[in-house]
XYZ file of C-alpha atoms in Angstrom:
655
model
C 149.754 89.612 88.812
C 151.989 89.695 91.888
C 153.262 86.087 91.591
C 154.035 86.485 87.898
C 155.965 89.666 88.675
C 157.994 87.865 91.337
C 158.937 85.120 88.890
C 159.756 87.597 86.120
C 162.068 89.553 88.438
C 163.747 86.339 89.513
C 164.342 85.272 85.914
C 165.791 88.660 85.061
C 168.147 88.442 88.029
C 169.241 84.982 86.965
C 170.042 86.186 83.486
C 172.078 89.169 84.612
C 174.303 87.870 87.402
C 177.771 86.540 86.635
C 180.072 85.040 89.249
C 182.599 82.347 89.980
C 181.715 78.653 90.276
C 182.719 75.428 88.600
C 179.539 73.545 87.700
C 179.605 69.777 87.387
C 179.162 68.129 84.020
C 175.646 67.471 82.784
C 174.523 63.857 82.977
C 173.229 63.233 79.506
C 174.560 59.704 79.004
C 175.705 57.488 81.850
C 176.989 53.943 81.938
C 175.917 51.444 84.602
C 179.145 52.051 86.512
C 178.518 55.805 86.450
C 174.947 55.323 87.614
C 176.203 53.123 90.470
C 178.638 55.846 91.548
C 176.277 58.768 90.993
C 175.545 60.634 94.218
C 171.840 60.372 95.038
C 171.081 63.339 97.279
C 167.460 62.256 97.695
C 168.242 58.903 99.279
C 169.484 60.277 102.581
C 170.380 63.965 102.047
C 174.012 62.857 102.319
C 174.905 62.515 98.652
C 175.620 58.785 98.709
C 176.435 56.526 95.805
C 173.380 54.682 94.503
C 174.897 51.325 95.496
C 175.492 52.539 99.075
C 172.215 54.404 99.643
C 169.746 52.903 102.161
C 167.071 52.396 99.490
C 166.378 50.808 96.112
C 166.998 53.849 93.926
C 165.658 54.296 90.388
C 167.190 56.898 88.079
C 166.201 58.346 84.705
C 168.637 60.615 82.890
C 168.224 63.414 80.341
C 169.417 60.960 77.714
C 166.606 58.538 78.632
C 164.036 61.349 78.395
C 165.257 62.285 74.924
C 165.605 58.688 73.704
C 162.080 57.624 74.656
C 160.364 60.952 74.005
C 158.576 61.324 77.335
C 156.328 64.373 77.061
C 155.430 64.883 80.720
C 156.672 63.849 84.134
C 153.758 61.386 84.219
C 155.135 59.691 81.078
C 158.570 59.369 82.650
C 157.256 58.053 85.985
C 155.139 55.461 84.188
C 158.389 53.997 82.840
C 160.007 53.506 86.265
C 160.153 50.290 88.233
C 157.238 49.868 90.641
C 155.354 52.985 89.487
C 152.205 53.265 87.381
C 150.117 56.263 86.421
C 146.414 56.877 85.974
C 144.485 59.735 84.390
C 140.908 61.007 84.837
C 141.061 63.435 81.863
C 141.853 66.260 84.219
C 144.843 65.211 86.329
C 147.395 62.406 86.300
C 148.086 60.278 89.364
C 150.994 58.029 90.295
C 150.632 54.671 92.051
C 153.476 53.032 93.964
C 153.928 49.268 94.280
C 150.221 48.584 93.900
C 148.941 51.505 95.990
C 146.707 54.151 94.445
C 143.710 55.988 95.868
C 140.946 57.770 93.915
C 141.141 61.547 94.210
C 144.490 61.321 95.999
C 146.135 64.016 93.838
C 149.546 62.453 94.586
C 149.446 63.592 98.204
C 151.138 60.442 99.536
C 154.303 60.871 97.470
C 156.727 63.712 98.126
C 157.674 65.582 94.946
C 160.707 67.849 94.851
C 162.582 70.012 92.350
C 166.277 70.213 93.214
C 165.423 69.181 96.756
C 162.636 71.759 97.224
C 159.230 70.387 98.200
C 156.562 70.950 95.502
C 153.464 69.490 97.230
C 151.174 72.473 97.888
C 149.528 73.173 101.253
C 145.794 72.790 100.500
C 145.417 69.244 99.125
C 149.113 68.274 99.511
C 148.844 67.624 95.775
C 151.720 67.352 93.323
C 151.234 67.940 89.607
C 152.811 65.610 87.053
C 151.047 66.481 83.788
C 151.127 69.701 81.793
C 150.549 71.509 85.101
C 153.996 70.396 86.357
C 156.438 73.245 86.946
C 159.142 72.121 84.473
C 159.421 71.271 80.805
C 160.944 67.828 80.383
C 163.710 69.430 78.287
C 164.980 71.114 81.475
C 165.271 67.875 83.467
C 168.765 66.482 84.105
C 167.580 63.371 85.920
C 164.724 61.957 87.981
C 165.332 60.031 91.193
C 162.687 57.767 92.730
C 163.186 56.491 96.268
C 160.519 54.057 97.574
C 159.055 54.686 101.011
C 161.552 52.703 103.039
C 164.358 54.888 101.716
C 162.703 58.271 101.978
C 161.148 58.629 105.413
C 163.832 60.995 106.663
C 161.828 63.561 104.683
C 158.773 63.011 106.879
C 155.216 63.876 105.832
C 154.126 63.116 102.247
C 157.096 60.797 101.684
C 154.532 58.192 102.683
C 155.032 55.896 99.706
C 158.202 57.414 98.337
C 160.094 60.431 97.132
C 160.514 61.766 93.593
C 163.216 64.384 93.138
C 163.537 66.111 89.751
C 167.027 67.530 89.177
C 167.175 70.436 86.726
C 169.818 71.000 84.099
C 172.474 73.609 84.589
C 173.002 76.331 82.042
C 176.187 74.566 80.954
C 174.116 71.639 79.643
C 172.133 73.963 77.342
C 175.175 76.069 76.372
C 173.443 78.747 74.337
C 170.000 79.820 73.217
C 167.411 77.169 72.428
C 164.221 77.349 70.415
C 161.946 74.314 70.437
C 158.618 73.599 68.811
C 156.255 70.623 68.756
C 153.207 69.591 66.778
C 151.182 66.556 67.771
C 147.846 64.807 67.417
C 144.593 66.517 68.436
C 145.710 70.007 67.366
C 148.508 70.066 69.920
C 151.242 72.700 69.770
C 154.063 73.651 72.083
C 156.827 76.246 71.930
C 159.762 76.902 74.216
C 162.615 79.407 74.386
C 165.543 78.836 76.766
C 168.954 80.279 77.438
C 171.697 78.597 79.408
C 175.387 79.227 79.845
C 178.326 78.831 82.164
C 180.358 82.026 81.915
C 184.135 82.234 81.905
C 184.129 83.404 85.519
C 182.095 80.329 86.571
C 178.556 81.705 86.865
C 175.915 79.252 85.641
C 172.548 80.573 84.426
C 169.455 78.926 82.972
C 166.178 80.664 82.041
C 163.251 79.203 80.124
C 159.674 79.991 79.067
C 157.161 77.825 77.214
C 153.537 77.610 76.077
C 151.423 74.480 75.481
C 148.038 74.304 73.771
C 145.851 71.400 72.672
C 142.318 71.054 71.427
C 142.188 67.518 72.785
C 139.980 64.760 71.437
C 137.116 66.375 69.529
C 134.454 63.799 70.458
C 134.674 61.679 73.603
C 132.039 58.997 74.111
C 130.710 58.205 77.611
C 128.262 55.255 77.633
C 126.812 56.326 80.998
C 125.432 59.492 79.352
C 124.138 57.891 76.147
C 120.749 59.607 75.922
C 119.232 62.205 73.546
C 119.229 64.969 76.190
C 122.956 64.456 76.844
C 124.171 64.569 73.221
C 124.019 60.767 73.004
C 126.933 60.468 75.400
C 129.353 62.533 73.294
C 131.377 65.290 74.940
C 132.165 67.637 72.049
C 135.257 69.885 72.200
C 135.536 69.264 75.947
C 139.172 68.106 76.159
C 141.057 71.387 75.593
C 144.087 72.262 77.702
C 146.714 74.985 77.790
C 149.601 75.887 80.081
C 152.397 78.437 80.416
C 155.677 78.039 82.287
C 158.597 80.154 83.455
C 161.685 78.797 85.170
C 165.058 80.216 86.157
C 168.129 78.955 87.982
C 171.425 80.657 88.791
C 174.466 79.464 90.750
C 176.750 82.044 92.313
C 179.658 80.708 94.338
C 177.963 79.007 97.324
C 174.519 80.393 96.394
C 171.803 78.918 94.175
C 168.763 81.010 93.309
C 165.844 79.362 91.527
C 162.208 79.989 90.836
C 159.343 78.985 88.633
C 155.761 79.743 87.657
C 153.118 77.643 85.895
C 149.458 78.162 85.149
C 147.194 75.674 83.446
C 143.601 75.610 82.179
C 141.774 72.335 81.514
C 138.248 71.819 80.245
C 136.727 68.801 82.037
C 134.663 66.391 79.887
C 133.699 63.867 82.583
C 130.734 65.644 84.248
C 132.614 65.352 87.533
C 130.713 65.512 90.837
C 127.337 65.275 89.085
C 127.747 68.411 86.984
C 126.049 68.965 83.619
C 127.407 66.711 80.895
C 128.931 68.305 77.773
C 128.808 71.824 79.215
C 131.792 73.937 78.031
C 131.684 75.975 81.238
C 133.100 73.028 83.185
C 136.824 73.568 83.750
C 139.665 73.733 86.270
C 142.494 76.231 86.587
C 145.754 75.721 88.488
C 148.550 78.165 89.207
C 151.714 77.502 91.202
C 154.943 79.398 91.834
C 158.056 79.093 93.973
C 161.254 80.961 94.769
C 164.196 79.435 96.575
C 167.595 80.678 97.726
C 170.110 78.091 98.936
C 173.547 78.513 100.487
C 175.913 75.541 100.697
C 179.519 75.647 101.829
C 182.208 73.174 102.830
C 183.623 74.343 106.144
C 186.355 71.732 105.884
C 187.139 68.551 104.026
C 184.794 66.703 106.408
C 182.025 69.200 107.246
C 179.427 70.951 105.105
C 176.618 73.320 105.990
C 173.518 74.135 103.992
C 170.821 76.742 104.573
C 167.903 77.758 102.395
C 164.778 79.873 102.408
C 161.700 79.681 100.178
C 158.361 81.266 99.386
C 155.665 79.359 97.494
C 152.073 79.670 96.404
C 149.239 77.710 94.835
C 145.832 78.746 93.441
C 143.050 76.467 92.261
C 139.741 77.372 90.691
C 137.018 75.161 89.240
C 133.637 75.947 87.728
C 131.032 73.180 87.649
C 127.600 73.817 86.103
C 124.529 72.151 87.671
C 120.833 72.074 86.842
C 119.292 70.095 89.714
C 118.101 73.319 91.400
C 118.059 75.525 88.346
C 120.944 76.206 86.036
C 123.802 77.546 88.126
C 127.586 77.330 88.394
C 129.393 76.261 91.525
C 132.677 78.160 91.962
C 135.312 76.238 93.892
C 138.429 78.188 94.861
C 141.510 77.471 96.949
C 144.552 79.596 97.655
C 147.656 78.620 99.586
C 150.762 80.572 100.556
C 153.639 79.243 102.614
C 157.237 80.126 103.385
C 160.076 78.721 105.441
C 163.595 77.445 105.457
C 165.977 74.646 106.301
C 169.403 74.317 107.922
C 171.560 71.208 107.670
C 174.975 70.075 108.901
C 176.811 67.015 107.605
C 180.109 65.875 109.037
C 182.455 62.908 109.175
C 184.808 64.309 111.826
C 184.220 61.245 113.995
C 186.000 58.146 112.794
C 183.713 55.679 110.950
C 180.651 57.923 111.353
C 178.902 60.109 108.813
C 176.503 62.373 110.675
C 173.620 64.476 109.463
C 171.578 66.983 111.492
C 168.797 69.138 110.141
C 166.000 71.531 111.012
C 163.090 72.415 108.712
C 160.467 75.094 109.247
C 157.378 75.962 107.239
C 154.745 78.559 108.006
C 151.420 77.962 106.292
C 150.483 81.601 105.895
C 147.111 80.808 104.381
C 145.128 77.703 103.441
C 141.965 79.323 102.081
C 139.046 77.327 100.660
C 136.011 79.111 99.288
C 132.961 77.790 97.439
C 129.860 79.640 96.283
C 127.113 79.953 93.690
C 125.979 83.259 92.166
C 122.321 82.700 91.192
C 121.268 83.318 93.914
C 124.515 84.111 95.698
C 125.161 81.589 98.435
C 128.357 80.533 100.200
C 128.813 76.810 100.768
C 132.382 76.772 102.011
C 134.595 79.427 103.567
C 137.574 78.345 105.656
C 141.132 79.450 106.199
C 143.859 77.765 108.223
C 147.347 78.853 109.161
C 150.069 77.503 111.392
C 153.576 76.184 111.811
C 155.404 73.005 110.814
C 158.731 72.187 112.469
C 160.833 69.107 111.730
C 164.055 67.897 113.324
C 165.996 65.035 111.774
C 169.272 63.231 112.357
C 171.093 60.331 110.764
C 174.277 58.430 111.455
C 175.877 56.111 108.904
C 178.198 53.918 110.947
C 181.000 52.020 109.211
C 180.781 48.893 111.374
C 183.186 46.977 109.127
C 184.989 47.930 105.947
C 182.155 46.363 103.953
C 179.272 46.847 106.407
C 177.333 50.063 107.148
C 174.585 50.535 109.709
C 172.382 53.537 108.900
C 170.136 54.946 111.625
C 167.864 57.936 111.197
C 165.260 59.633 113.365
C 162.794 62.401 112.613
C 160.561 64.477 114.906
C 157.656 66.374 113.316
C 155.299 68.959 114.753
C 152.534 70.245 112.482
C 149.495 72.394 113.154
C 147.466 69.844 111.151
C 147.814 67.370 114.041
C 147.561 67.628 117.816
C 150.504 65.404 118.720
C 154.159 65.089 117.804
C 155.303 62.468 115.298
C 158.507 60.483 115.920
C 159.651 58.066 113.218
C 162.849 56.022 112.752
C 164.645 54.584 109.757
C 167.139 51.722 110.011
C 169.281 50.188 107.306
C 172.011 47.555 107.093
C 174.155 47.701 103.932
C 176.659 44.933 103.263
C 179.139 44.829 100.355
C 180.797 41.396 100.509
C 182.060 41.902 96.932
C 182.711 45.007 94.859
C 179.923 43.890 92.536
C 177.338 42.849 95.136
C 175.328 44.736 97.759
C 172.787 43.448 100.268
C 170.405 45.844 102.035
C 167.945 45.307 104.884
C 165.701 48.324 105.537
C 162.997 49.353 107.977
C 161.207 52.654 108.386
C 157.994 54.247 109.523
C 156.429 57.551 108.596
C 153.104 59.391 108.589
C 150.861 61.628 106.542
C 148.919 64.362 108.311
C 145.406 65.320 107.175
C 145.623 68.167 104.693
C 143.431 71.263 104.696
C 140.713 69.727 102.515
C 140.656 66.564 104.670
C 140.109 68.710 107.755
C 137.262 70.612 106.075
C 135.594 67.615 104.405
C 133.207 66.562 107.192
C 132.261 70.129 108.019
C 131.585 70.902 104.341
C 129.331 67.882 103.755
C 127.898 67.138 107.201
C 128.486 70.208 109.386
C 130.697 68.207 111.761
C 134.329 68.549 112.835
C 135.530 65.223 114.283
C 139.225 64.843 115.064
C 141.287 63.268 112.293
C 144.541 61.505 113.080
C 147.660 60.833 111.058
C 147.953 58.037 108.498
C 150.758 55.603 109.316
C 152.995 53.247 107.368
C 155.676 50.767 108.366
C 157.938 49.559 105.563
C 160.243 46.540 105.408
C 162.481 45.732 102.443
C 165.301 43.350 101.526
C 167.392 44.208 98.451
C 170.155 42.506 96.476
C 172.042 44.524 93.855
C 174.664 43.085 91.516
C 176.539 44.659 88.635
C 179.211 43.416 86.291
C 182.188 45.263 84.844
C 180.550 44.722 81.456
C 177.702 47.111 82.281
C 174.984 44.731 83.464
C 173.020 45.557 86.623
C 170.491 43.268 88.312
C 168.308 44.212 91.282
C 165.901 42.056 93.255
C 163.751 43.213 96.148
C 161.199 41.839 98.599
C 159.007 44.375 100.382
C 156.161 44.551 102.876
C 154.150 47.663 103.789
C 151.751 47.894 106.721
C 149.440 50.898 106.208
C 147.014 51.901 108.938
C 144.638 54.734 109.880
C 144.202 55.672 106.213
C 141.674 58.465 105.731
C 138.575 57.157 103.971
C 134.812 57.542 104.155
C 133.517 55.455 107.052
C 131.019 52.950 105.543
C 128.773 53.291 108.627
C 128.677 57.078 109.017
C 129.970 58.285 105.594
C 132.230 60.690 107.483
C 135.911 60.913 106.604
C 137.707 58.849 109.225
C 140.928 56.918 109.899
C 139.370 53.562 109.008
C 141.612 52.317 106.167
C 144.041 49.441 106.761
C 146.129 47.833 104.009
C 148.910 45.297 103.639
C 151.217 45.155 100.639
C 153.352 42.093 99.932
C 155.572 42.270 96.897
C 158.697 41.579 94.940
C 160.602 43.484 92.283
C 163.190 42.527 89.732
C 165.100 44.720 87.305
C 167.906 44.114 84.826
C 169.665 46.893 82.954
C 172.594 47.067 80.571
C 174.068 50.064 78.775
C 176.661 49.940 76.002
C 179.216 52.595 75.082
C 177.612 52.750 71.624
C 174.380 54.113 73.128
C 172.468 50.845 73.036
C 170.407 50.267 76.179
C 168.242 47.458 77.487
C 166.177 47.520 80.665
C 163.438 45.219 81.930
C 161.583 45.290 85.236
C 158.804 43.327 86.877
C 156.829 44.214 90.012
C 154.447 41.866 91.761
C 152.360 43.302 94.577
C 149.489 41.801 96.501
C 147.736 44.812 97.982
C 144.997 43.773 100.403
C 142.233 45.806 102.050
C 142.294 44.574 105.644
C 139.235 46.655 106.593
C 137.272 44.531 104.088
C 138.430 41.068 105.163
C 141.682 41.169 103.227
C 140.187 41.436 99.729
C 142.237 42.552 96.736
C 142.343 46.347 97.028
C 140.538 48.533 94.516
C 142.643 50.023 91.722
C 145.725 47.938 92.487
C 147.489 46.041 89.659
C 149.190 42.878 90.864
C 151.524 42.658 87.869
C 153.577 45.418 86.245
C 156.118 44.647 83.528
C 158.242 47.206 81.674
C 160.704 46.857 78.845
C 162.927 49.565 77.338
C 165.284 49.165 74.433
C 167.366 51.811 72.647
C 169.420 51.226 69.502
C 171.573 53.641 67.453
C 170.889 53.219 63.724
C 172.732 54.155 60.524
C 176.092 54.836 62.140
C 174.420 56.650 65.048
C 172.596 59.007 62.680
C 169.274 58.122 64.355
C 168.457 56.584 67.707
C 165.433 54.340 68.150
C 163.738 54.030 71.538
C 161.128 51.325 72.136
C 159.031 51.288 75.302
C 156.637 48.528 76.382
C 154.526 48.969 79.523
C 152.220 46.237 80.795
C 149.803 47.045 83.625
C 147.751 44.139 84.980
C 144.064 43.919 85.827
C 142.759 46.373 88.421
C 139.647 45.887 90.525
C 137.023 48.544 89.805
C 135.506 50.610 92.593
C 131.884 49.658 91.880
C 132.054 46.225 90.248
C 134.121 44.279 87.745
C 137.621 45.322 86.776
C 139.726 47.346 84.389
C 141.385 44.988 81.942
C 145.138 44.689 81.725
C 146.741 46.680 78.952
C 149.994 46.680 77.033
C 151.234 50.076 75.862
C 153.935 50.292 73.169
C 155.630 53.603 72.303
C 158.298 54.320 69.673
C 160.563 57.342 69.370
C 163.162 58.283 66.746
C 165.627 61.059 67.529
C 168.580 62.600 65.726
C 170.913 65.545 66.296
C 172.936 65.045 63.118
C 170.681 66.460 60.411
C 172.064 69.975 60.862
C 174.477 71.454 63.359
C 172.540 72.463 66.476
C 169.280 70.909 65.286
C 167.681 68.093 67.280
C 164.718 66.297 65.693
C 162.494 63.622 67.214
C 159.373 61.820 66.075
C 157.273 59.794 68.488
C 154.431 57.329 68.054
C 152.561 56.725 71.304
C 150.201 53.787 71.823
C 151.458 52.192 68.618
C 148.734 49.542 68.450
C 145.888 52.031 69.001
C 144.578 50.495 72.226
C 141.818 52.428 73.993
C 142.862 51.066 77.353
C 140.916 51.697 80.539
C 141.631 53.888 83.556
C 139.734 53.719 86.820
C 137.812 56.642 88.302
C 135.566 56.818 91.352
C 132.320 58.268 90.026
C 128.666 57.660 90.882
C 127.830 57.186 87.177
C 130.792 55.114 85.957
C 134.170 53.817 87.079
C 136.040 53.247 83.803
C 137.431 55.802 81.344
C 138.848 54.907 77.941
C 142.107 56.604 77.060
C 143.230 58.011 73.713
C 144.314 55.770 70.895
C 147.426 56.225 68.765
C 149.135 59.622 68.948
C 152.010 61.270 67.059
C 154.457 64.022 67.941
C 157.091 65.852 65.883
C 159.582 67.962 67.824
C 162.320 70.309 66.573
C 164.924 71.917 68.808
C 167.532 74.404 67.624
C 170.503 75.372 69.810
C 172.809 78.201 68.831
């Protein structure tokens, strides 16, 4: 396959090149003070300290990932303040501060790997389960920036931005072999090599395979009848995925690339397909290559330029018997390429300026659907076009302890007929070294994606004009930290969302009829000790109202989210215990009733002191065996019960 060959060549290049560069230290264990001073590139593209960034930043480190045993990006995101995840036994979805939409495929959050956009160009989807591009063992840290701090990135940073920073080869420092066994006949293997050479070159390459049989028997009450196996989907939860990733730094250049493909059998009889039919499955493939050049022209000015080529393929087979037994084949294929140029400078006194230009060419956005018996095409469309974005920002040092941040972004996309102009404003005041106040405002948009544009034509043979979704965000933040390692954050936020794309209740056509308000508050306290002990607690309250339906409580939105994380070294630091507690409040169901609140408790034990170079961890997930409920938007049912207690044993050898 052409894409696989591209990735293989890239990985080989990464492994063979040696050059000069001094790579920064890996961030495996940071104190509160270090986290406060860590440069958060995602917050404004300027590399600001977390305490000075115009946003309420959340950070997870490689040490956190290891301590709590998060298996996927979805696991890690579910632990972060203000975020919650859902799963429909095919894909995982992330909600932000009470907002989640059925079938959204994460299109209203911008996902990045090392600053490179990962949302594909058909559904604008971003994968966070086993179909995500990276193994969690390759992640250095995860940055989450809520919407009011991320709108300089434009489209898809509608609710926020998630940037996954990869490890450098120096952090691996050798060859690594890792293996996992887990519940439900789950196995995973990974081989990686990373090194910083004496002349400064830094290289990381990795490949892995994941395979699970899934839950053998899944019970669906809506299908409890003799002709549908009494509601039991047997051997319908299997999943497998393969990944390749490579990264190499060479002086001012960084070359990276990745490839992932994933197969998932779908047990839910989605879209009215035949229940308990093993032919029902989805297949996803994604790849990217990226070359970035970054150079300091002087002590005050830096330039960055990059180019990329990316692709995404989706295929689903759904069996039906309403007009005879047949299979509907649903296929999508996207290819896009582009680049970015950026200049940052502080040559003017008390100003820190940023100017940037982004370009993306959607080479193809192909959607194709057909049946074979008899052969009939139901969907055949292909789009292409240009996206151009200009952005600028000025951080003005009004006083020694007061910064005014002003940003502006102009977007032109072939998915819309008119230009989009959106500002971001922030006031950051540090009256004390330990205390920061932030007032933030921003607006941004989300353009209809290729499937949105084809939806009405596919179902109704019509092509009405769809407009952009809009959001205006307001937030007030107070951050305080002590010299003893305690950090406290409080936040009040309000989001005004309008022109959201939804089915019009009068015409059933997709239309810009959605209008929502979100009122909320967040609180988080975190303390880290030099010994490795860690305590973090967060609470998010959000009242998310559907203004198009007389201000009722919005479907799928939890009003209360509470999270608690505690880590403790045991037996003279021989073993580290990580305890995670996640409480998600009641959520209103799409048809009637609600999904009950649930409390999820996970435990993880990890040790790297059994043998030199050997890292062992043992995780127990859903300790109290709760079959908690997730919401789905289906004609037959709207609640899915999740798995009970699960176990995982992981071994990693570095040499």
